[in-house]
């Protein structure tokens, strides 16, 4: 209701925000798909990079979220998100999805099915060279390094192992 009120009074849906990004990225970080839909309908730009030195797009934010799910990813892709954009600590959306818990395998599948490049290298801020590097080296505090299912999926989609 508050978002609608602000938009009705001509709030700039793409106004830069804090280090957490603009309104769209904050809604993604809080996993509020209804607000994301409202903002997208109002013209939110899915490819604006978050400020504060993090330099990532809405799709990268969604893929790196602990609540990452295919519904949010598909919604952003349907609104023109650049699937192979480079930036941020994650490097790319696929790389960001390769970092993390097993629940992100479906997100990785959707990204690959929509044309994410398995060998895309991240930018200068990226913690990982590419998605395969992220999947091989990511470590859950409770287990050994690596994300076998993610590694397998990336190799099946042409990730170069050398």
Short mmCIF file of N, CA and C in Angstrom, two decimals:
data_model
loop_
_atom_site.label_atom_id
_atom_site.label_comp_id
_atom_site.label_asym_id
_atom_site.label_seq_id
_atom_site.Cartn_x
_atom_site.Cartn_y
_atom_site.Cartn_z
N UNK A 1 0.82 -1.19 0.00
CA UNK A 1 0.00 0.00 0.00
C UNK A 1 0.87 1.27 0.00
N UNK A 2 1.94 1.25 0.79
CA UNK A 2 2.83 2.41 0.84
C UNK A 2 3.53 2.61 -0.50
N UNK A 3 3.97 1.51 -1.10
CA UNK A 3 4.64 1.60 -2.40
C UNK A 3 3.69 2.21 -3.43
N UNK A 4 2.46 1.73 -3.46
CA UNK A 4 1.47 2.27 -4.40
C UNK A 4 1.26 3.76 -4.17
N UNK A 5 1.15 4.17 -2.93
CA UNK A 5 0.94 5.58 -2.59
C UNK A 5 2.11 6.43 -3.10
N UNK A 6 3.32 5.97 -2.86
CA UNK A 6 4.50 6.71 -3.32
C UNK A 6 4.54 6.80 -4.84
N UNK A 7 4.21 5.70 -5.51
CA UNK A 7 4.22 5.70 -6.97
C UNK A 7 3.13 6.62 -7.52
N UNK A 8 1.97 6.64 -6.87
CA UNK A 8 0.89 7.53 -7.30
C UNK A 8 1.29 9.00 -7.18
N UNK A 9 2.22 9.28 -6.29
CA UNK A 9 2.69 10.66 -6.11
C UNK A 9 4.02 10.90 -6.84
N UNK A 10 4.23 10.11 -7.87
CA UNK A 10 5.35 10.29 -8.80
C UNK A 10 6.74 9.99 -8.22
N UNK A 11 6.81 9.07 -7.28
CA UNK A 11 8.13 8.66 -6.78
C UNK A 11 8.92 8.04 -7.93
N UNK A 12 10.20 8.32 -7.99
CA UNK A 12 11.08 7.77 -9.03
C UNK A 12 11.40 6.32 -8.67
N UNK A 13 10.84 5.41 -9.44
CA UNK A 13 11.01 3.98 -9.16
C UNK A 13 12.47 3.54 -9.31
N UNK A 14 13.27 4.32 -10.03
CA UNK A 14 14.67 3.97 -10.24
C UNK A 14 15.63 4.85 -9.45
N UNK A 15 15.12 5.57 -8.46
CA UNK A 15 15.99 6.43 -7.66
C UNK A 15 17.06 5.59 -6.98
N UNK A 16 18.32 6.07 -7.02
CA UNK A 16 19.37 5.31 -6.35
C UNK A 16 19.09 5.24 -4.85
N UNK A 17 19.45 4.15 -4.28
CA UNK A 17 19.21 3.96 -2.85
C UNK A 17 20.50 3.93 -2.07
N UNK A 18 20.49 3.18 -1.03
CA UNK A 18 21.64 3.03 -0.15
C UNK A 18 22.58 1.97 -0.72
N UNK A 19 23.48 1.49 0.12
CA UNK A 19 24.37 0.41 -0.29
C UNK A 19 23.58 -0.85 -0.63
N UNK A 20 22.35 -0.92 -0.18
CA UNK A 20 21.52 -2.09 -0.46
C UNK A 20 20.82 -2.00 -1.81
N UNK A 21 21.01 -0.91 -2.52
CA UNK A 21 20.46 -0.77 -3.85
C UNK A 21 19.21 0.07 -3.90
N UNK A 22 18.56 0.03 -5.05
CA UNK A 22 17.33 0.78 -5.24
C UNK A 22 16.15 -0.02 -4.67
N UNK A 23 14.95 0.51 -4.85
CA UNK A 23 13.76 -0.13 -4.28
C UNK A 23 13.59 -1.56 -4.79
N UNK A 24 13.86 -1.78 -6.09
CA UNK A 24 13.71 -3.11 -6.66
C UNK A 24 14.66 -4.10 -5.99
N UNK A 25 15.90 -3.73 -5.84
CA UNK A 25 16.86 -4.65 -5.24
C UNK A 25 16.57 -4.91 -3.76
N UNK A 26 16.07 -3.91 -3.07
CA UNK A 26 15.71 -4.13 -1.67
C UNK A 26 14.52 -5.08 -1.58
N UNK A 27 13.54 -4.92 -2.47
CA UNK A 27 12.39 -5.84 -2.48
C UNK A 27 12.84 -7.26 -2.80
N UNK A 28 13.82 -7.40 -3.69
CA UNK A 28 14.35 -8.72 -4.02
C UNK A 28 15.07 -9.31 -2.81
N UNK A 29 15.87 -8.50 -2.13
CA UNK A 29 16.61 -8.99 -0.96
C UNK A 29 15.68 -9.45 0.15
N UNK A 30 14.51 -8.84 0.24
CA UNK A 30 13.56 -9.26 1.28
C UNK A 30 12.58 -10.31 0.76
N UNK A 31 12.79 -10.74 -0.49
CA UNK A 31 12.00 -11.80 -1.12
C UNK A 31 10.51 -11.44 -1.18
N UNK A 32 10.22 -10.17 -1.46
CA UNK A 32 8.84 -9.71 -1.55
C UNK A 32 8.43 -9.61 -3.01
N UNK A 33 7.98 -10.73 -3.57
CA UNK A 33 7.69 -10.79 -5.00
C UNK A 33 6.54 -9.87 -5.40
N UNK A 34 5.60 -9.63 -4.51
CA UNK A 34 4.49 -8.72 -4.84
C UNK A 34 4.99 -7.30 -5.04
N UNK A 35 5.88 -6.84 -4.18
CA UNK A 35 6.45 -5.50 -4.36
C UNK A 35 7.33 -5.46 -5.60
N UNK A 36 8.07 -6.53 -5.85
CA UNK A 36 8.88 -6.60 -7.07
C UNK A 36 7.98 -6.43 -8.30
N UNK A 37 6.85 -7.11 -8.32
CA UNK A 37 5.92 -7.01 -9.46
C UNK A 37 5.39 -5.58 -9.61
N UNK A 38 5.05 -4.95 -8.50
CA UNK A 38 4.56 -3.56 -8.54
C UNK A 38 5.63 -2.64 -9.11
N UNK A 39 6.86 -2.79 -8.63
CA UNK A 39 7.95 -1.94 -9.10
C UNK A 39 8.26 -2.17 -10.57
N UNK A 40 8.23 -3.42 -11.00
CA UNK A 40 8.47 -3.72 -12.41
C UNK A 40 7.36 -3.13 -13.28
N UNK A 41 6.13 -3.23 -12.82
CA UNK A 41 5.00 -2.65 -13.56
C UNK A 41 5.12 -1.13 -13.67
N UNK A 42 5.75 -0.53 -12.68
CA UNK A 42 5.94 0.92 -12.67
C UNK A 42 7.18 1.36 -13.45
N UNK A 43 7.89 0.39 -14.04
CA UNK A 43 9.04 0.73 -14.87
C UNK A 43 10.41 0.59 -14.24
N UNK A 44 10.52 -0.14 -13.15
CA UNK A 44 11.83 -0.34 -12.53
C UNK A 44 12.78 -1.00 -13.53
N UNK A 45 13.99 -0.50 -13.59
CA UNK A 45 15.01 -1.00 -14.52
C UNK A 45 15.75 -2.18 -13.88
N UNK A 46 15.59 -3.36 -14.47
CA UNK A 46 16.21 -4.56 -13.89
C UNK A 46 17.71 -4.61 -14.10
N UNK A 47 18.24 -3.76 -14.96
CA UNK A 47 19.68 -3.83 -15.25
C UNK A 47 20.51 -2.73 -14.61
N UNK A 48 19.89 -1.90 -13.78
CA UNK A 48 20.66 -0.89 -13.04
C UNK A 48 21.54 -1.62 -12.04
N UNK A 49 22.79 -1.19 -11.94
CA UNK A 49 23.70 -1.83 -10.98
C UNK A 49 23.62 -1.12 -9.64
N UNK A 50 23.58 -1.93 -8.61
CA UNK A 50 23.50 -1.43 -7.24
C UNK A 50 24.72 -0.58 -6.91
N UNK A 51 24.51 0.46 -6.16
CA UNK A 51 25.61 1.35 -5.77
C UNK A 51 26.29 0.83 -4.51
N UNK A 52 27.19 1.61 -3.97
CA UNK A 52 27.85 1.25 -2.73
C UNK A 52 29.02 0.32 -2.93
N UNK A 53 29.56 0.27 -4.15
CA UNK A 53 30.72 -0.57 -4.41
C UNK A 53 30.39 -2.02 -4.70
N UNK A 54 29.12 -2.39 -4.59
CA UNK A 54 28.75 -3.79 -4.82
C UNK A 54 28.53 -4.05 -6.30
N UNK A 55 27.98 -3.09 -7.03
CA UNK A 55 27.94 -3.11 -8.49
C UNK A 55 27.23 -4.33 -9.07
N UNK A 56 26.09 -4.73 -8.51
CA UNK A 56 25.39 -5.89 -9.08
C UNK A 56 23.98 -5.52 -9.51
N UNK A 57 23.45 -6.28 -10.46
CA UNK A 57 22.11 -6.05 -10.98
C UNK A 57 21.06 -6.77 -10.13
N UNK A 58 19.80 -6.51 -10.45
CA UNK A 58 18.70 -7.16 -9.74
C UNK A 58 18.78 -8.68 -9.88
N UNK A 59 19.14 -9.16 -11.07
CA UNK A 59 19.23 -10.61 -11.28
C UNK A 59 20.35 -11.22 -10.44
N UNK A 60 21.48 -10.54 -10.35
CA UNK A 60 22.57 -11.03 -9.50
C UNK A 60 22.13 -11.05 -8.03
N UNK A 61 21.41 -10.00 -7.63
CA UNK A 61 20.90 -9.94 -6.26
C UNK A 61 19.97 -11.11 -5.99
N UNK A 62 19.06 -11.38 -6.92
CA UNK A 62 18.11 -12.49 -6.75
C UNK A 62 18.82 -13.84 -6.71
N UNK A 63 19.82 -14.03 -7.58
CA UNK A 63 20.53 -15.31 -7.63
C UNK A 63 21.39 -15.54 -6.40
N UNK A 64 21.85 -14.46 -5.77
CA UNK A 64 22.70 -14.62 -4.59
C UNK A 64 21.91 -14.70 -3.29
N UNK A 65 20.63 -14.43 -3.37
CA UNK A 65 19.78 -14.41 -2.17
C UNK A 65 19.66 -15.79 -1.53
N UNK A 66 19.63 -15.84 -0.20
CA UNK A 66 19.40 -17.13 0.46
C UNK A 66 18.03 -17.70 0.13
N UNK A 67 17.12 -16.83 -0.34
CA UNK A 67 15.77 -17.28 -0.72
C UNK A 67 15.65 -17.44 -2.23
N UNK A 68 16.76 -17.52 -2.93
CA UNK A 68 16.73 -17.59 -4.39
C UNK A 68 15.75 -18.65 -4.85
N UNK A 69 14.87 -18.24 -5.76
CA UNK A 69 13.94 -19.22 -6.33
C UNK A 69 13.69 -18.89 -7.79
N UNK A 70 13.17 -19.86 -8.49
CA UNK A 70 13.00 -19.72 -9.92
C UNK A 70 11.91 -18.71 -10.29
N UNK A 71 10.93 -18.52 -9.43
CA UNK A 71 9.86 -17.57 -9.73
C UNK A 71 10.41 -16.16 -9.87
N UNK A 72 11.23 -15.75 -8.91
CA UNK A 72 11.82 -14.40 -8.95
C UNK A 72 12.76 -14.28 -10.15
N UNK A 73 13.57 -15.29 -10.38
CA UNK A 73 14.52 -15.27 -11.50
C UNK A 73 13.77 -15.12 -12.82
N UNK A 74 12.74 -15.94 -13.03
CA UNK A 74 11.97 -15.89 -14.28
C UNK A 74 11.28 -14.54 -14.45
N UNK A 75 10.77 -13.99 -13.37
CA UNK A 75 10.12 -12.68 -13.43
C UNK A 75 11.10 -11.61 -13.92
N UNK A 76 12.29 -11.61 -13.38
CA UNK A 76 13.30 -10.63 -13.80
C UNK A 76 13.73 -10.85 -15.24
N UNK A 77 13.89 -12.11 -15.64
CA UNK A 77 14.25 -12.40 -17.03
C UNK A 77 13.13 -11.96 -17.97
N UNK A 78 11.89 -12.19 -17.58
CA UNK A 78 10.75 -11.76 -18.40
C UNK A 78 10.69 -10.25 -18.57
N UNK A 79 11.32 -9.53 -17.66
CA UNK A 79 11.35 -8.07 -17.74
C UNK A 79 12.68 -7.54 -18.29
N UNK A 80 13.43 -8.41 -18.97
CA UNK A 80 14.61 -7.97 -19.69
C UNK A 80 15.93 -7.99 -18.96
N UNK A 81 16.02 -8.70 -17.85
CA UNK A 81 17.29 -8.76 -17.12
C UNK A 81 18.38 -9.35 -18.02
N UNK A 82 19.54 -8.72 -18.01
CA UNK A 82 20.70 -9.19 -18.78
C UNK A 82 21.30 -10.39 -18.05
N UNK A 83 21.11 -11.55 -18.61
CA UNK A 83 21.50 -12.79 -17.94
C UNK A 83 23.01 -12.94 -17.79
N UNK A 84 23.78 -12.30 -18.64
CA UNK A 84 25.24 -12.42 -18.57
C UNK A 84 25.93 -11.12 -18.15
N UNK A 85 25.19 -10.23 -17.50
CA UNK A 85 25.80 -9.00 -16.99
C UNK A 85 26.90 -9.36 -16.00
N UNK A 86 27.94 -8.55 -15.99
CA UNK A 86 29.09 -8.78 -15.11
C UNK A 86 29.19 -7.65 -14.10
N UNK A 87 29.48 -8.02 -12.86
CA UNK A 87 29.67 -7.02 -11.82
C UNK A 87 29.48 -7.63 -10.45
N UNK A 88 29.76 -6.86 -9.46
CA UNK A 88 29.52 -7.30 -8.10
C UNK A 88 30.46 -8.37 -7.61
N UNK A 89 30.26 -8.74 -6.36
CA UNK A 89 31.11 -9.75 -5.72
C UNK A 89 30.87 -11.13 -6.29
N UNK A 90 29.65 -11.39 -6.75
CA UNK A 90 29.33 -12.69 -7.33
C UNK A 90 29.83 -12.85 -8.75
N UNK A 91 30.06 -11.76 -9.46
CA UNK A 91 30.58 -11.82 -10.82
C UNK A 91 29.48 -11.81 -11.86
N UNK A 92 28.64 -12.84 -11.88
CA UNK A 92 27.49 -12.95 -12.78
C UNK A 92 26.35 -13.59 -11.98
N UNK A 93 25.16 -13.57 -12.54
CA UNK A 93 24.03 -14.20 -11.85
C UNK A 93 24.27 -15.71 -11.68
N UNK A 94 24.82 -16.35 -12.72
CA UNK A 94 25.08 -17.79 -12.63
C UNK A 94 26.15 -18.08 -11.58
N UNK A 95 27.16 -17.26 -11.53
CA UNK A 95 28.21 -17.43 -10.53
C UNK A 95 27.63 -17.24 -9.13
N UNK A 96 26.77 -16.23 -8.97
CA UNK A 96 26.14 -15.98 -7.67
C UNK A 96 25.28 -17.16 -7.25
N UNK A 97 24.60 -17.78 -8.20
CA UNK A 97 23.77 -18.95 -7.89
C UNK A 97 24.62 -20.17 -7.54
N UNK A 98 25.81 -20.25 -8.13
CA UNK A 98 26.70 -21.39 -7.87
C UNK A 98 27.32 -21.32 -6.48
N UNK A 99 27.24 -20.15 -5.87
CA UNK A 99 27.74 -19.97 -4.51
C UNK A 99 26.57 -20.24 -3.58
N UNK A 100 26.62 -21.27 -2.83
CA UNK A 100 25.55 -21.43 -1.86
C UNK A 100 25.00 -22.81 -1.72
N UNK A 101 23.87 -22.85 -1.07
CA UNK A 101 23.25 -24.11 -0.69
C UNK A 101 22.69 -24.85 -1.90
N UNK A 102 22.42 -26.12 -1.68
CA UNK A 102 21.89 -26.98 -2.74
C UNK A 102 20.58 -26.45 -3.32
N UNK A 103 19.84 -25.64 -2.59
CA UNK A 103 18.55 -25.17 -3.09
C UNK A 103 18.69 -24.28 -4.32
N UNK A 104 19.89 -23.89 -4.68
CA UNK A 104 20.07 -23.01 -5.83
C UNK A 104 20.27 -23.78 -7.14
N UNK A 105 20.25 -25.09 -7.12
CA UNK A 105 20.45 -25.85 -8.35
C UNK A 105 19.35 -25.54 -9.36
N UNK A 106 18.12 -25.37 -8.91
CA UNK A 106 17.03 -25.04 -9.83
C UNK A 106 17.22 -23.66 -10.43
N UNK A 107 17.72 -22.73 -9.64
CA UNK A 107 18.02 -21.39 -10.16
C UNK A 107 19.10 -21.50 -11.23
N UNK A 108 20.12 -22.30 -10.98
CA UNK A 108 21.18 -22.50 -11.98
C UNK A 108 20.60 -23.08 -13.26
N UNK A 109 19.71 -24.06 -13.13
CA UNK A 109 19.09 -24.67 -14.32
C UNK A 109 18.31 -23.63 -15.14
N UNK A 110 17.55 -22.80 -14.47
CA UNK A 110 16.77 -21.77 -15.17
C UNK A 110 17.71 -20.79 -15.88
N UNK A 111 18.74 -20.34 -15.20
CA UNK A 111 19.69 -19.41 -15.80
C UNK A 111 20.36 -20.02 -17.03
N UNK A 112 20.79 -21.26 -16.92
CA UNK A 112 21.43 -21.93 -18.06
C UNK A 112 20.44 -22.13 -19.21
N UNK A 113 19.20 -22.49 -18.89
CA UNK A 113 18.18 -22.68 -19.92
C UNK A 113 17.85 -21.38 -20.65
N UNK A 114 18.05 -20.25 -19.98
CA UNK A 114 17.78 -18.95 -20.59
C UNK A 114 19.02 -18.31 -21.21
N UNK A 115 20.11 -19.07 -21.30
CA UNK A 115 21.28 -18.58 -22.02
C UNK A 115 22.44 -18.08 -21.19
N UNK A 116 22.44 -18.34 -19.89
CA UNK A 116 23.61 -17.95 -19.09
C UNK A 116 24.82 -18.72 -19.60
N UNK A 117 25.92 -18.01 -19.77
CA UNK A 117 27.14 -18.60 -20.29
C UNK A 117 27.93 -19.24 -19.15
N UNK A 118 28.15 -20.54 -19.24
CA UNK A 118 28.79 -21.30 -18.15
C UNK A 118 30.24 -20.89 -17.91
N UNK A 119 30.87 -20.22 -18.86
CA UNK A 119 32.28 -19.83 -18.71
C UNK A 119 32.46 -18.33 -18.53
N UNK A 120 31.38 -17.62 -18.30
CA UNK A 120 31.46 -16.16 -18.16
C UNK A 120 32.31 -15.79 -16.96
N UNK A 121 33.26 -14.93 -17.19
CA UNK A 121 34.15 -14.49 -16.11
C UNK A 121 33.56 -13.27 -15.43
N UNK A 122 33.74 -13.22 -14.12
CA UNK A 122 33.27 -12.07 -13.35
C UNK A 122 34.18 -10.88 -13.54
N UNK A 123 33.76 -9.75 -13.06
CA UNK A 123 34.54 -8.52 -13.17
C UNK A 123 35.63 -8.44 -12.11
N UNK A 124 36.25 -7.28 -11.97
CA UNK A 124 37.37 -7.12 -11.06
C UNK A 124 37.02 -7.31 -9.58
N UNK A 125 35.76 -7.12 -9.21
CA UNK A 125 35.36 -7.28 -7.81
C UNK A 125 34.98 -8.72 -7.46
N UNK A 126 34.81 -9.55 -8.46
CA UNK A 126 34.28 -10.90 -8.25
C UNK A 126 35.19 -11.74 -7.35
N UNK A 127 34.58 -12.45 -6.45
CA UNK A 127 35.32 -13.34 -5.56
C UNK A 127 35.75 -14.62 -6.27
N UNK A 128 35.06 -14.95 -7.35
CA UNK A 128 35.33 -16.19 -8.07
C UNK A 128 35.59 -15.86 -9.54
N UNK A 129 36.45 -16.65 -10.19
CA UNK A 129 36.81 -16.41 -11.58
C UNK A 129 35.61 -16.63 -12.50
N UNK A 130 34.87 -17.71 -12.27
CA UNK A 130 33.72 -18.06 -13.10
C UNK A 130 32.77 -18.96 -12.29
N UNK A 131 31.62 -19.33 -12.84
CA UNK A 131 30.69 -20.16 -12.08
C UNK A 131 31.27 -21.49 -11.61
N UNK A 132 32.08 -22.14 -12.43
CA UNK A 132 32.66 -23.42 -12.03
C UNK A 132 33.58 -23.23 -10.82
N UNK A 133 34.38 -22.20 -10.84
CA UNK A 133 35.26 -21.90 -9.71
C UNK A 133 34.44 -21.71 -8.44
N UNK A 134 33.31 -21.00 -8.56
CA UNK A 134 32.44 -20.79 -7.40
C UNK A 134 31.88 -22.11 -6.89
N UNK A 135 31.41 -22.96 -7.79
CA UNK A 135 30.81 -24.23 -7.39
C UNK A 135 31.83 -25.19 -6.79
N UNK A 136 33.06 -25.14 -7.28
CA UNK A 136 34.12 -26.04 -6.79
C UNK A 136 34.63 -25.59 -5.42
N UNK A 137 34.74 -24.29 -5.21
CA UNK A 137 35.39 -23.81 -3.99
C UNK A 137 34.45 -23.36 -2.89
N UNK A 138 33.17 -23.16 -3.22
CA UNK A 138 32.24 -22.71 -2.18
C UNK A 138 32.21 -23.71 -1.04
N UNK A 139 32.17 -23.22 0.18
CA UNK A 139 32.19 -24.10 1.34
C UNK A 139 31.07 -23.74 2.30
N UNK A 140 30.23 -24.71 2.56
CA UNK A 140 29.23 -24.59 3.61
C UNK A 140 29.97 -24.83 4.92
N UNK A 141 29.62 -24.09 5.94
CA UNK A 141 30.32 -24.25 7.22
C UNK A 141 30.21 -25.66 7.77
N UNK A 142 29.19 -26.39 7.36
CA UNK A 142 28.98 -27.72 7.93
C UNK A 142 29.57 -28.85 7.09
N UNK A 143 30.23 -28.53 5.99
CA UNK A 143 30.71 -29.62 5.15
C UNK A 143 31.97 -29.29 4.40
N UNK A 144 32.40 -30.22 3.55
CA UNK A 144 33.62 -30.02 2.76
C UNK A 144 33.38 -29.00 1.64
N UNK A 145 34.46 -28.45 1.08
CA UNK A 145 34.29 -27.52 -0.03
C UNK A 145 33.70 -28.20 -1.25
N UNK A 146 33.06 -27.41 -2.06
CA UNK A 146 32.52 -27.93 -3.31
C UNK A 146 31.02 -28.11 -3.28
N UNK A 147 30.44 -28.10 -4.45
CA UNK A 147 29.01 -28.19 -4.65
C UNK A 147 28.84 -29.14 -5.82
N UNK A 148 28.94 -30.49 -5.58
CA UNK A 148 29.01 -31.48 -6.66
C UNK A 148 27.90 -31.37 -7.70
N UNK A 149 26.66 -31.18 -7.26
CA UNK A 149 25.57 -31.11 -8.23
C UNK A 149 25.71 -29.88 -9.13
N UNK A 150 26.14 -28.77 -8.55
CA UNK A 150 26.36 -27.57 -9.34
C UNK A 150 27.52 -27.74 -10.31
N UNK A 151 28.60 -28.37 -9.86
CA UNK A 151 29.75 -28.64 -10.73
C UNK A 151 29.31 -29.50 -11.91
N UNK A 152 28.58 -30.57 -11.62
CA UNK A 152 28.10 -31.48 -12.66
C UNK A 152 27.25 -30.73 -13.69
N UNK A 153 26.33 -29.91 -13.22
CA UNK A 153 25.44 -29.16 -14.10
C UNK A 153 26.24 -28.21 -15.00
N UNK A 154 27.20 -27.51 -14.43
CA UNK A 154 28.01 -26.58 -15.22
C UNK A 154 28.85 -27.30 -16.26
N UNK A 155 29.45 -28.42 -15.89
CA UNK A 155 30.25 -29.20 -16.85
C UNK A 155 29.35 -29.70 -17.99
N UNK A 156 28.14 -30.15 -17.64
CA UNK A 156 27.19 -30.60 -18.67
C UNK A 156 26.81 -29.47 -19.63
N UNK A 157 26.92 -28.25 -19.18
CA UNK A 157 26.60 -27.09 -20.01
C UNK A 157 27.84 -26.42 -20.59
N UNK A 158 28.93 -27.15 -20.64
CA UNK A 158 30.11 -26.68 -21.34
C UNK A 158 31.14 -25.91 -20.54
N UNK A 159 31.03 -25.90 -19.23
CA UNK A 159 32.04 -25.21 -18.43
C UNK A 159 33.40 -25.84 -18.67
N UNK A 160 34.38 -25.00 -18.95
CA UNK A 160 35.74 -25.50 -19.19
C UNK A 160 36.40 -25.80 -17.85
N UNK A 161 36.96 -26.99 -17.74
CA UNK A 161 37.53 -27.40 -16.46
C UNK A 161 38.99 -27.01 -16.31
N UNK A 162 39.63 -26.57 -17.35
CA UNK A 162 41.04 -26.16 -17.26
C UNK A 162 41.19 -24.67 -17.42
#
